[in-house]
Short mmCIF file of N, CA and C in Angstrom, two decimals:
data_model
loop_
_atom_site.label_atom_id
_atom_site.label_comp_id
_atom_site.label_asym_id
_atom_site.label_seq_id
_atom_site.Cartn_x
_atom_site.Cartn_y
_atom_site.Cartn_z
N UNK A 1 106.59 146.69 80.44
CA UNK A 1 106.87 147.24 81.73
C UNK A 1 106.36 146.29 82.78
N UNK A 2 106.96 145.97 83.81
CA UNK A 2 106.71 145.06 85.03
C UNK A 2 106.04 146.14 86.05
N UNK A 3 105.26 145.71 86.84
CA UNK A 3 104.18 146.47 87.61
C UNK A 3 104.48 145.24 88.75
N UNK A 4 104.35 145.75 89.65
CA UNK A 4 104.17 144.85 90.98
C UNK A 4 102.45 145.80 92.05
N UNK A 5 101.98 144.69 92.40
CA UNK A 5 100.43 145.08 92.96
C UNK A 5 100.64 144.56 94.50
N UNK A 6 100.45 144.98 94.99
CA UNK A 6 100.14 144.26 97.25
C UNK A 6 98.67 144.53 97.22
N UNK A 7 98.12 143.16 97.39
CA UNK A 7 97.07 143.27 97.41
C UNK A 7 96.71 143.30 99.39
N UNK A 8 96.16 144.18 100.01
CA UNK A 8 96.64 144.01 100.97
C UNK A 8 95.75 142.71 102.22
N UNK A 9 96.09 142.17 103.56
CA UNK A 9 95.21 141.25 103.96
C UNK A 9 96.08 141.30 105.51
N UNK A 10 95.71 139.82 106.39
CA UNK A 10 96.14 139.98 107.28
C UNK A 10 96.96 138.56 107.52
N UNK A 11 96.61 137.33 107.03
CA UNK A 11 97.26 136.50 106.97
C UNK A 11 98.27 135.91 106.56
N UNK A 12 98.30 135.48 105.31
CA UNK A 12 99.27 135.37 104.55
C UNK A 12 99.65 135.41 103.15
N UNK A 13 101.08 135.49 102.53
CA UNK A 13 101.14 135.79 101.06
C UNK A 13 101.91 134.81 100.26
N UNK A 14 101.59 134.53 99.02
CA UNK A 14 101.77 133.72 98.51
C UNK A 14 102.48 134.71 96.72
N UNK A 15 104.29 134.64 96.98
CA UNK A 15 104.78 135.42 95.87
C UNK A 15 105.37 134.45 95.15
N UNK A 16 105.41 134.91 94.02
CA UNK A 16 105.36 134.35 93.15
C UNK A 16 105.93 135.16 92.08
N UNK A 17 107.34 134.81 91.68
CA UNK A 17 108.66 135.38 90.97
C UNK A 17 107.83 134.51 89.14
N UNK A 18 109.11 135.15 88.39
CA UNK A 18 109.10 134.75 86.86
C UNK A 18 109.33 133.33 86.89
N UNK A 19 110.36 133.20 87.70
CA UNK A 19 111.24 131.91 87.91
C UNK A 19 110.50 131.19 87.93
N UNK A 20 108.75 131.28 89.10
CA UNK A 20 108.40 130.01 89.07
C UNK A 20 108.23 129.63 90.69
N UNK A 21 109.08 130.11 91.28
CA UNK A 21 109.40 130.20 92.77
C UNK A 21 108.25 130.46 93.52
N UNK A 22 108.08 129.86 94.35
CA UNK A 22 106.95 130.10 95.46
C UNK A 22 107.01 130.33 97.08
N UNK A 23 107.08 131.23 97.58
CA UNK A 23 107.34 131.04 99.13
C UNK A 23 106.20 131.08 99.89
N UNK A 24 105.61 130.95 101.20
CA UNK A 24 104.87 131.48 102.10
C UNK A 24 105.23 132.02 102.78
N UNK A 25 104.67 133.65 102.94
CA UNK A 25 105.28 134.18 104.21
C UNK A 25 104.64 134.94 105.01
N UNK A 26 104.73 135.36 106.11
CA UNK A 26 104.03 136.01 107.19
C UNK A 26 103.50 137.44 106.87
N UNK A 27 102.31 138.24 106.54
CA UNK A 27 102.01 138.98 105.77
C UNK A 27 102.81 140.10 106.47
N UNK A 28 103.29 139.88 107.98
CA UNK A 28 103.75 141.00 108.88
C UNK A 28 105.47 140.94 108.41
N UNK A 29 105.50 140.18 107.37
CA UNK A 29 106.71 140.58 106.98
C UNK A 29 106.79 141.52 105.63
N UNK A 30 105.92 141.64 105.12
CA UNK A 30 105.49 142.08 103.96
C UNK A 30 105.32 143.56 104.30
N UNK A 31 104.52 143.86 104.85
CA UNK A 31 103.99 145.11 105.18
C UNK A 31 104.09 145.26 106.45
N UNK A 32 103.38 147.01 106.72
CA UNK A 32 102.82 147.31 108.48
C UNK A 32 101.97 147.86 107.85
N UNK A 33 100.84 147.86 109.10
CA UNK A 33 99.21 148.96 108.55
C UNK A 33 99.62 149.98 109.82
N UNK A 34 99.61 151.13 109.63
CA UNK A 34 99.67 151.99 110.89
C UNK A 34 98.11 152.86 110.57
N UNK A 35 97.30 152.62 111.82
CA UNK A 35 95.92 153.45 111.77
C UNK A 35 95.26 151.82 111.42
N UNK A 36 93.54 152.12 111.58
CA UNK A 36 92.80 151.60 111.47
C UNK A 36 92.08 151.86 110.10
N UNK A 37 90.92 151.14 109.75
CA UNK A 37 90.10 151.24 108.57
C UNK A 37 88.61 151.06 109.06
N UNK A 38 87.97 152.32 108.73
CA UNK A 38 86.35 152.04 109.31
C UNK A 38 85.68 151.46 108.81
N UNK A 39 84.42 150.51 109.21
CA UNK A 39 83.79 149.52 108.59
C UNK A 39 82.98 149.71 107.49
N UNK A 40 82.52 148.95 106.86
CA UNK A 40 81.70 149.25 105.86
C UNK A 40 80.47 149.66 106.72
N UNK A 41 80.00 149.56 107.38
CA UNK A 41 78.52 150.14 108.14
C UNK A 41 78.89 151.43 108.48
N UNK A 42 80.34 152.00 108.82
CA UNK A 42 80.43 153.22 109.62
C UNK A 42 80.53 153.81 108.19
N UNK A 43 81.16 153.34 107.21
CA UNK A 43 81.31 153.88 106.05
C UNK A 43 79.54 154.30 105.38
N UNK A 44 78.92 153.59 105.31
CA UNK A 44 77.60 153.76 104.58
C UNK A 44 76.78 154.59 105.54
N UNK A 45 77.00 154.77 106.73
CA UNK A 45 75.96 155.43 107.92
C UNK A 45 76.84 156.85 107.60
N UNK A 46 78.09 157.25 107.38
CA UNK A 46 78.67 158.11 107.19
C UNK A 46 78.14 159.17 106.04
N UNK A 47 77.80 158.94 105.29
CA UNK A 47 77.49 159.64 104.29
C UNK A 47 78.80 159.97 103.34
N UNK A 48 79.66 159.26 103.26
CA UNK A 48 80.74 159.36 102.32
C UNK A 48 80.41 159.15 101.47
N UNK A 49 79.84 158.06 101.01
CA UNK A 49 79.81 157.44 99.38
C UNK A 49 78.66 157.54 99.49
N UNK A 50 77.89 158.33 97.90
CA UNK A 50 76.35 158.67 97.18
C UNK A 50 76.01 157.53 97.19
N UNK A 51 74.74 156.77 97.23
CA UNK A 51 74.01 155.78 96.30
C UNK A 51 73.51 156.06 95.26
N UNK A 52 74.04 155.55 94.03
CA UNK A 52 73.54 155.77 92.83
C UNK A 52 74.71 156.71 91.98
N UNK A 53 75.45 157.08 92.52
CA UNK A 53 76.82 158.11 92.04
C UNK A 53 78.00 157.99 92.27
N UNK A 54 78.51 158.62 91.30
CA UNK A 54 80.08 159.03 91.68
C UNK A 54 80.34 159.73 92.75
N UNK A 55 80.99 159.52 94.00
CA UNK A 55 80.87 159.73 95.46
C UNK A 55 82.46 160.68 94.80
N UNK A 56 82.77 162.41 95.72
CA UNK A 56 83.70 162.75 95.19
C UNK A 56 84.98 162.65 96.73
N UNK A 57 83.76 162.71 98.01
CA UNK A 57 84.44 162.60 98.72
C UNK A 57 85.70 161.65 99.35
N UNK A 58 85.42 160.47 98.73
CA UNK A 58 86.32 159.62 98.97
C UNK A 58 86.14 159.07 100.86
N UNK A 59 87.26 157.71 100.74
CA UNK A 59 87.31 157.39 102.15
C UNK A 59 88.78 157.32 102.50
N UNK A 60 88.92 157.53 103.23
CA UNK A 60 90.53 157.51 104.01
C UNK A 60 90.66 156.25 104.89
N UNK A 61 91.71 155.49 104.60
CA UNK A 61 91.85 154.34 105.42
C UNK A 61 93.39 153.89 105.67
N UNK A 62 93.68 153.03 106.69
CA UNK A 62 94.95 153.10 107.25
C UNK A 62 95.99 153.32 106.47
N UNK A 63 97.20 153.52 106.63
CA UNK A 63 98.27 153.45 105.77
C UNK A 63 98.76 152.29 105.89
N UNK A 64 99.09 151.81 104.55
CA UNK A 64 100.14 150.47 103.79
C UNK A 64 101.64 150.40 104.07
N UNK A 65 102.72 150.35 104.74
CA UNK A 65 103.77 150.56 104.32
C UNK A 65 104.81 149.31 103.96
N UNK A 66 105.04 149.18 102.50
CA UNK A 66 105.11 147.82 102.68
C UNK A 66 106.31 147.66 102.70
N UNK A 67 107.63 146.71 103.31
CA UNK A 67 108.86 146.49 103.39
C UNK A 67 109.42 145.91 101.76
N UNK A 68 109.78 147.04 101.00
CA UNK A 68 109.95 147.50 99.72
C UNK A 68 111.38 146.98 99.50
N UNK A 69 112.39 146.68 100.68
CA UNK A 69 113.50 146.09 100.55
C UNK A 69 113.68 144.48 99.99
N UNK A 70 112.75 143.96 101.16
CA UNK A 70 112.17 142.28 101.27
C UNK A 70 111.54 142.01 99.95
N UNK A 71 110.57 142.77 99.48
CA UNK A 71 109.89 142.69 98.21
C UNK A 71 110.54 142.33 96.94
N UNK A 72 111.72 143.78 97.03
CA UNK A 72 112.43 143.62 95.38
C UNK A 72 113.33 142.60 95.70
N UNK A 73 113.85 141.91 97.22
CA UNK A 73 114.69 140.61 96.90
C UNK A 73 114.05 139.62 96.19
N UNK A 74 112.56 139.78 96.82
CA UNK A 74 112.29 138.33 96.64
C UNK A 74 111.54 138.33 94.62
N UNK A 75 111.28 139.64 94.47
CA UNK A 75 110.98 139.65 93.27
C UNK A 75 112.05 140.21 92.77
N UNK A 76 112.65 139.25 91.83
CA UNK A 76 114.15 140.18 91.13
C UNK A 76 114.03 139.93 89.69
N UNK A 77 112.92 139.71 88.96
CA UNK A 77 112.78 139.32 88.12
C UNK A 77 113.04 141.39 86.77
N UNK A 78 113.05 140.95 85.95
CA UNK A 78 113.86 142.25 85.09
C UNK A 78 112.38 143.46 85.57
N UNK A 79 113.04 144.55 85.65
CA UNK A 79 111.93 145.34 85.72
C UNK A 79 111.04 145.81 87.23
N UNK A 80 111.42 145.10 88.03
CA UNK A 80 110.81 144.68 89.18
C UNK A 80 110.93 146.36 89.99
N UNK A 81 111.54 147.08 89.79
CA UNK A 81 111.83 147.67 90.32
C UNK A 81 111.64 149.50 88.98
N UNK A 82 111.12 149.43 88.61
CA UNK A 82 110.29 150.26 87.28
C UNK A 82 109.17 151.10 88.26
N UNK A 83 108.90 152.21 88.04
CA UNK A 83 108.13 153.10 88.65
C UNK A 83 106.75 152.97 87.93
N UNK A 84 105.80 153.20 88.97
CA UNK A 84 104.29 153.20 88.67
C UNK A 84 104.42 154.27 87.55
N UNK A 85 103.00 153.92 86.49
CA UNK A 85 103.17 154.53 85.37
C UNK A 85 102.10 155.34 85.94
N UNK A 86 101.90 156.77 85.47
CA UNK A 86 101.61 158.00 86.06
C UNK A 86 100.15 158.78 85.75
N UNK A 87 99.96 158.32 84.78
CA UNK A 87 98.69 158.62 83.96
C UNK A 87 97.36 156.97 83.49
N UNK A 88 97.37 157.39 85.05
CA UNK A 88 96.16 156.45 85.44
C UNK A 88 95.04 156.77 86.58
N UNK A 89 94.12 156.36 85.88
CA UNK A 89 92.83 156.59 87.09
C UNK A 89 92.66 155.40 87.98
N UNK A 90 91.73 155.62 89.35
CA UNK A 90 90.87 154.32 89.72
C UNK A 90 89.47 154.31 89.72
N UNK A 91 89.32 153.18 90.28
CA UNK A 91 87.82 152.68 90.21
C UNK A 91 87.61 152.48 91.29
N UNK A 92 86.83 152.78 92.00
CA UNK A 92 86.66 152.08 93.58
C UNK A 92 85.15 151.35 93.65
N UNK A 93 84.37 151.33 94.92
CA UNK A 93 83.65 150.76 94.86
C UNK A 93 82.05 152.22 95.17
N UNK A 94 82.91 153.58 95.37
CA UNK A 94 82.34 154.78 94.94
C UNK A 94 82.65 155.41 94.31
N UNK A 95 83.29 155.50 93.45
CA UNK A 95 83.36 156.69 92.00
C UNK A 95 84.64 155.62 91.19
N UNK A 96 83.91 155.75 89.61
CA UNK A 96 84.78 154.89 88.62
C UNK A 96 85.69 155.87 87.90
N UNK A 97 86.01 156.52 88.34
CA UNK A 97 86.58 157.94 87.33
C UNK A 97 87.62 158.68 88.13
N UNK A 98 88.16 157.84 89.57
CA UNK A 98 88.94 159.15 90.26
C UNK A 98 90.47 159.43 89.73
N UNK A 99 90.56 160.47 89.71
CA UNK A 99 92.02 161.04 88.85
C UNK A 99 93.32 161.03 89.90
N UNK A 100 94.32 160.69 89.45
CA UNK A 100 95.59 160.46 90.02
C UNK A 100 95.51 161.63 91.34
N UNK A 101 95.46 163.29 91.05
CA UNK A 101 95.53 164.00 92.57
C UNK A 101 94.40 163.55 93.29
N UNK A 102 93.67 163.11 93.31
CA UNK A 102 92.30 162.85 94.38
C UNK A 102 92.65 161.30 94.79
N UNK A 103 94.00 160.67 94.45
CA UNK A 103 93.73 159.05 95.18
C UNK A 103 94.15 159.12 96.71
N UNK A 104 94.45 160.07 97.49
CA UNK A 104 94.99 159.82 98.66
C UNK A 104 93.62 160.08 99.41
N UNK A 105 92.48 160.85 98.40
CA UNK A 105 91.22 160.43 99.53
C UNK A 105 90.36 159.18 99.42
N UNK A 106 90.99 158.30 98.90
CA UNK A 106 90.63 156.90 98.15
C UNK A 106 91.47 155.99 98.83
N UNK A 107 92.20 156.26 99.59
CA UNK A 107 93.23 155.19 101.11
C UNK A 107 92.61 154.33 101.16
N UNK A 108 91.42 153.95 101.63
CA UNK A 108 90.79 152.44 101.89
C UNK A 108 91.17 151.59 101.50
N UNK A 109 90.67 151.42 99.49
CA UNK A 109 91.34 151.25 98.88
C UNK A 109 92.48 151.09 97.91
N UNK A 110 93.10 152.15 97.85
CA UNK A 110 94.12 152.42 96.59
C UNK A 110 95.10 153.10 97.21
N UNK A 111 96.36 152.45 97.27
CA UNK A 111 97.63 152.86 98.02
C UNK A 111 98.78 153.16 97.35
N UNK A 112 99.58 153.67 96.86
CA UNK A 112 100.82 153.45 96.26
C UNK A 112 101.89 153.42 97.44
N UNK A 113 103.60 153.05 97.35
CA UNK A 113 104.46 152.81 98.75
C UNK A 113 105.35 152.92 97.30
N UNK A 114 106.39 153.82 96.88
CA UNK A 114 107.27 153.48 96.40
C UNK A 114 106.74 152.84 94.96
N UNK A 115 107.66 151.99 94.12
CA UNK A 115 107.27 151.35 92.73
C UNK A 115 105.53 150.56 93.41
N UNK A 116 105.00 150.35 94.27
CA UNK A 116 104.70 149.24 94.82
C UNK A 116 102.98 149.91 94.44
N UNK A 117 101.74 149.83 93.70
CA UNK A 117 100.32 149.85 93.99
C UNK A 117 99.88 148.76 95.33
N UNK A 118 98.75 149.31 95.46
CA UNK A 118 98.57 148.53 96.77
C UNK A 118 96.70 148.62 96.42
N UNK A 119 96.50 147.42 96.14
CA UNK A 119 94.87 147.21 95.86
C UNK A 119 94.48 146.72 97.39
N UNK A 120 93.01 147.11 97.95
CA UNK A 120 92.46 146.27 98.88
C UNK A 120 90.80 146.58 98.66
N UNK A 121 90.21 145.63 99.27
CA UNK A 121 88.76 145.19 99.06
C UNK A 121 88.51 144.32 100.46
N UNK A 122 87.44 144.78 101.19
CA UNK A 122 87.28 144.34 102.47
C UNK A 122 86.11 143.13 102.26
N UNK A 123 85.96 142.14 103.14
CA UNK A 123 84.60 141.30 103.13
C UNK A 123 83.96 142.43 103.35
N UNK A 124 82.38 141.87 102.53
CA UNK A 124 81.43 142.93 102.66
C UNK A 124 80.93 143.63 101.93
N UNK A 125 82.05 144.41 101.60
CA UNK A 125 81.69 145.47 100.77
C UNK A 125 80.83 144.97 99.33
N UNK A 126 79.94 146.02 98.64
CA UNK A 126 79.26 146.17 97.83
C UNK A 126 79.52 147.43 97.09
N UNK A 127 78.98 147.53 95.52
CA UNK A 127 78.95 148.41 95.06
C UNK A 127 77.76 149.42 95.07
N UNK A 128 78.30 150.70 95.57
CA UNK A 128 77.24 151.90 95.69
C UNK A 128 77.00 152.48 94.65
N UNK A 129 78.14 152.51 93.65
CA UNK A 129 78.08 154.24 92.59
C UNK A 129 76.86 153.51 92.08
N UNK A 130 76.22 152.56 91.44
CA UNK A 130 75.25 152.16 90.24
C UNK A 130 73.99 150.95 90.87
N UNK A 131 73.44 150.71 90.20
CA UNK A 131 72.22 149.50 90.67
C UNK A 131 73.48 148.04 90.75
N UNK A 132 74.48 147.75 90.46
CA UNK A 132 75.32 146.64 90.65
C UNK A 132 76.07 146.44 91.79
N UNK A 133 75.41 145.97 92.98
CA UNK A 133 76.47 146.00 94.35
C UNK A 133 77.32 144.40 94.26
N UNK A 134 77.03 143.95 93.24
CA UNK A 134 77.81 142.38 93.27
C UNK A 134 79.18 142.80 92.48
N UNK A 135 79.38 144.35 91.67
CA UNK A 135 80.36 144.80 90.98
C UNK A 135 81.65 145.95 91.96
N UNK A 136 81.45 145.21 92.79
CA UNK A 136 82.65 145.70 94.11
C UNK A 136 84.10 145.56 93.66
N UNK A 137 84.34 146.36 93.37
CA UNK A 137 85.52 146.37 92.75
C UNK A 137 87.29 147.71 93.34
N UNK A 138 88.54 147.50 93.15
CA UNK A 138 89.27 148.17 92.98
C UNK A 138 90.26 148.24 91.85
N UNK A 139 90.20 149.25 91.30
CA UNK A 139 91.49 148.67 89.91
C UNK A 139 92.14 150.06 89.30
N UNK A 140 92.96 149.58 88.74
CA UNK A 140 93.78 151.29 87.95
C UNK A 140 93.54 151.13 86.74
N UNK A 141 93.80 151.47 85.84
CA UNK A 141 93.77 152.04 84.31
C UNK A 141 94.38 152.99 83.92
N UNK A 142 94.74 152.90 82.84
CA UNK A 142 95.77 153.55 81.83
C UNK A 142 94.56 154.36 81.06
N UNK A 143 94.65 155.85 80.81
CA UNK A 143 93.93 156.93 81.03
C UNK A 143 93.50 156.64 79.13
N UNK A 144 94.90 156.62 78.34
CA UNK A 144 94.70 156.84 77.35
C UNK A 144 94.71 155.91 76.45
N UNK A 145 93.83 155.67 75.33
CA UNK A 145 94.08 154.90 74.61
C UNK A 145 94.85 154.32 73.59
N UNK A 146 94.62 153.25 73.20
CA UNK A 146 95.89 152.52 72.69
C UNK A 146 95.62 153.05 71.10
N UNK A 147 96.25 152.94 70.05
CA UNK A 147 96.21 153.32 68.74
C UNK A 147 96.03 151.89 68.29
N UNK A 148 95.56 151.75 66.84
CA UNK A 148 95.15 150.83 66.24
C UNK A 148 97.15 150.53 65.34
N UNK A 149 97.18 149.17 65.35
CA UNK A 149 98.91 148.71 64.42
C UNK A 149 99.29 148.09 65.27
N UNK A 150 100.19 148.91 66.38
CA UNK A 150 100.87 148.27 67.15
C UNK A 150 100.53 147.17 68.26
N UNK A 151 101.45 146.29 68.44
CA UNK A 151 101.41 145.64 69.68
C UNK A 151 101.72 146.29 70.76
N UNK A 152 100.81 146.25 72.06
CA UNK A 152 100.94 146.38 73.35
C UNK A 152 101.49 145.63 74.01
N UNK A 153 102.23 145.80 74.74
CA UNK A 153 102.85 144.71 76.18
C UNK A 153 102.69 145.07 77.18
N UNK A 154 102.14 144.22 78.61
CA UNK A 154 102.11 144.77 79.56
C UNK A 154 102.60 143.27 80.15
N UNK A 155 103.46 143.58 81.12
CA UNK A 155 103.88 142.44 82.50
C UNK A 155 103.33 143.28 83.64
N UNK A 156 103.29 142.14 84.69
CA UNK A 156 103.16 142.32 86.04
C UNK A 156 103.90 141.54 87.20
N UNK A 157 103.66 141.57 88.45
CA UNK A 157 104.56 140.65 89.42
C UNK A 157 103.03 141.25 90.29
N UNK A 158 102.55 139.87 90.82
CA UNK A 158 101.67 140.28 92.16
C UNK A 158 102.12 139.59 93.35
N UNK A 159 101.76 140.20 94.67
CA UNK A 159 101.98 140.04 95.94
C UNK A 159 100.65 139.57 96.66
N UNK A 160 99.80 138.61 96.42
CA UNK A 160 98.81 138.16 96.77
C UNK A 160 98.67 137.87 98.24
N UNK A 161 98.22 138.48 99.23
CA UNK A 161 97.67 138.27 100.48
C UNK A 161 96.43 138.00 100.99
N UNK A 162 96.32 136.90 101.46
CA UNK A 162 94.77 136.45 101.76
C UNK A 162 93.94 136.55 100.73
N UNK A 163 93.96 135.64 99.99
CA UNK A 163 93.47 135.17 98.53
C UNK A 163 92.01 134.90 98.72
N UNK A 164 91.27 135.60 97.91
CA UNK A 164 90.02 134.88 97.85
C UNK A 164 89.54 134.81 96.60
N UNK A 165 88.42 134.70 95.98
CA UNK A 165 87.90 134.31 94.72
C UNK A 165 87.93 135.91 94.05
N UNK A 166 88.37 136.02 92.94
CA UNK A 166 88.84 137.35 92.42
C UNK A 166 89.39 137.13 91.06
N UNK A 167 88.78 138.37 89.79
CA UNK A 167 89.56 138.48 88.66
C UNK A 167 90.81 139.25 89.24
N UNK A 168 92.18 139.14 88.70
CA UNK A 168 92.83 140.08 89.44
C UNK A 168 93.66 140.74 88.13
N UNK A 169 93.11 140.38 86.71
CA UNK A 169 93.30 140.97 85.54
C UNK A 169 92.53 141.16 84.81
N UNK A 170 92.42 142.27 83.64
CA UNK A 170 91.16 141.86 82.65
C UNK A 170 91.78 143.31 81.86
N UNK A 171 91.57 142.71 80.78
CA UNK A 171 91.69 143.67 79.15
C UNK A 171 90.41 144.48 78.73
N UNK A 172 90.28 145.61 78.03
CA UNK A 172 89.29 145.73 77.50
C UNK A 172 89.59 146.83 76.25
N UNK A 173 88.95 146.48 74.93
CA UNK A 173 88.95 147.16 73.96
C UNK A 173 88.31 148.61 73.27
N UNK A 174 89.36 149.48 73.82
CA UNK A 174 88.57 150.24 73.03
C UNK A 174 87.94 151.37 72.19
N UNK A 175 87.77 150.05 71.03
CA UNK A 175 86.67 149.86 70.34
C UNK A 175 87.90 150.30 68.82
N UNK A 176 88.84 151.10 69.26
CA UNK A 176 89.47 151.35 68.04
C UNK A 176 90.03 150.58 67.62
N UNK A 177 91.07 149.90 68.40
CA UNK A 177 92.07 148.55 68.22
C UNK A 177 91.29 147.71 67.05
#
């Protein structure tokens, strides 16, 4: 299954098809943000996110809307256009466990627009839920586990905006496989 990610930013994006193809383009062609996003200081003075916990309240932050037309041209690679798979959690940078109905109080970070996830991570930020604030993180996961025999496949297509130093994949076993 092909997955496409917007990672979101303000400058610019750098896509990148099967083909190989590379464009640069104006991130304001990519998306619109309508609303603002409060800072990480208004966020931590807020009392939203626990220190030391799974925070349940969540944060709300602008809306993503990304030009979903422009996108699947420029990514036309097979699949590109395949619906988010449905039975997945996130991780934010306050609670590692939030369940698919509770992501719209998780906006800051974690957006969906159509086939389209939408990851973001602000300068700054740190991790609250645990003693690890260098483990600042956003990501989805697939709820259930894999069975031991078969091969797994997973593709992706990312929409990288304002790139900075970042895993922006990673596997993990487990334990049955």
């Amino acid at each position: 299954m092909n997955r496409k990610f917007l990672l979101a930013g303000t400058l610019f994006a750098i896509i990148t098809t099967f083909a190989h193809t590379t464009w640069a383009l104006s991130a304001a062609n990519l998306y619109k943000q309508v609303g603002t996003d409060p800072s990480w200081q208004q966020i931590k003075a807020g009392g939203q996110l626990v220190l030391g916990h799974n925070s349940n309240k969540g944060v709300r932050g602008s809306k993503i809307i990304v030009n979903l037309k422009l996108l699947h041209r420029l990514e036309a690679a097979p699949g590109a256009t395949n619906p988010i798979v449905r039975d997945i959690a996130i991780h934010t940078v306050g609670n590692s466990a939030i369940p698919r109905p509770d992501f719209a109080r998780w906006s800051r970070w974690y957006q969906e627009d159509g086939n389209v996830q939408i990851f973001r991570l602000f300068k700054g930020e740190t991790n609250v839920r645990n003693k690890r604030p260098m483990a600042a993180r956003i990501e989805a996961y697939y709820k259930k586990a894999w069975k031991a025999g078969p091969w797994h496949e997973w593709t992706g297509e990312y929409t990288i905006i304002k790139p900075g130093g970042a895993c922006i994949f990673q596997v993990f076993n487990n334990k049955r496989v």
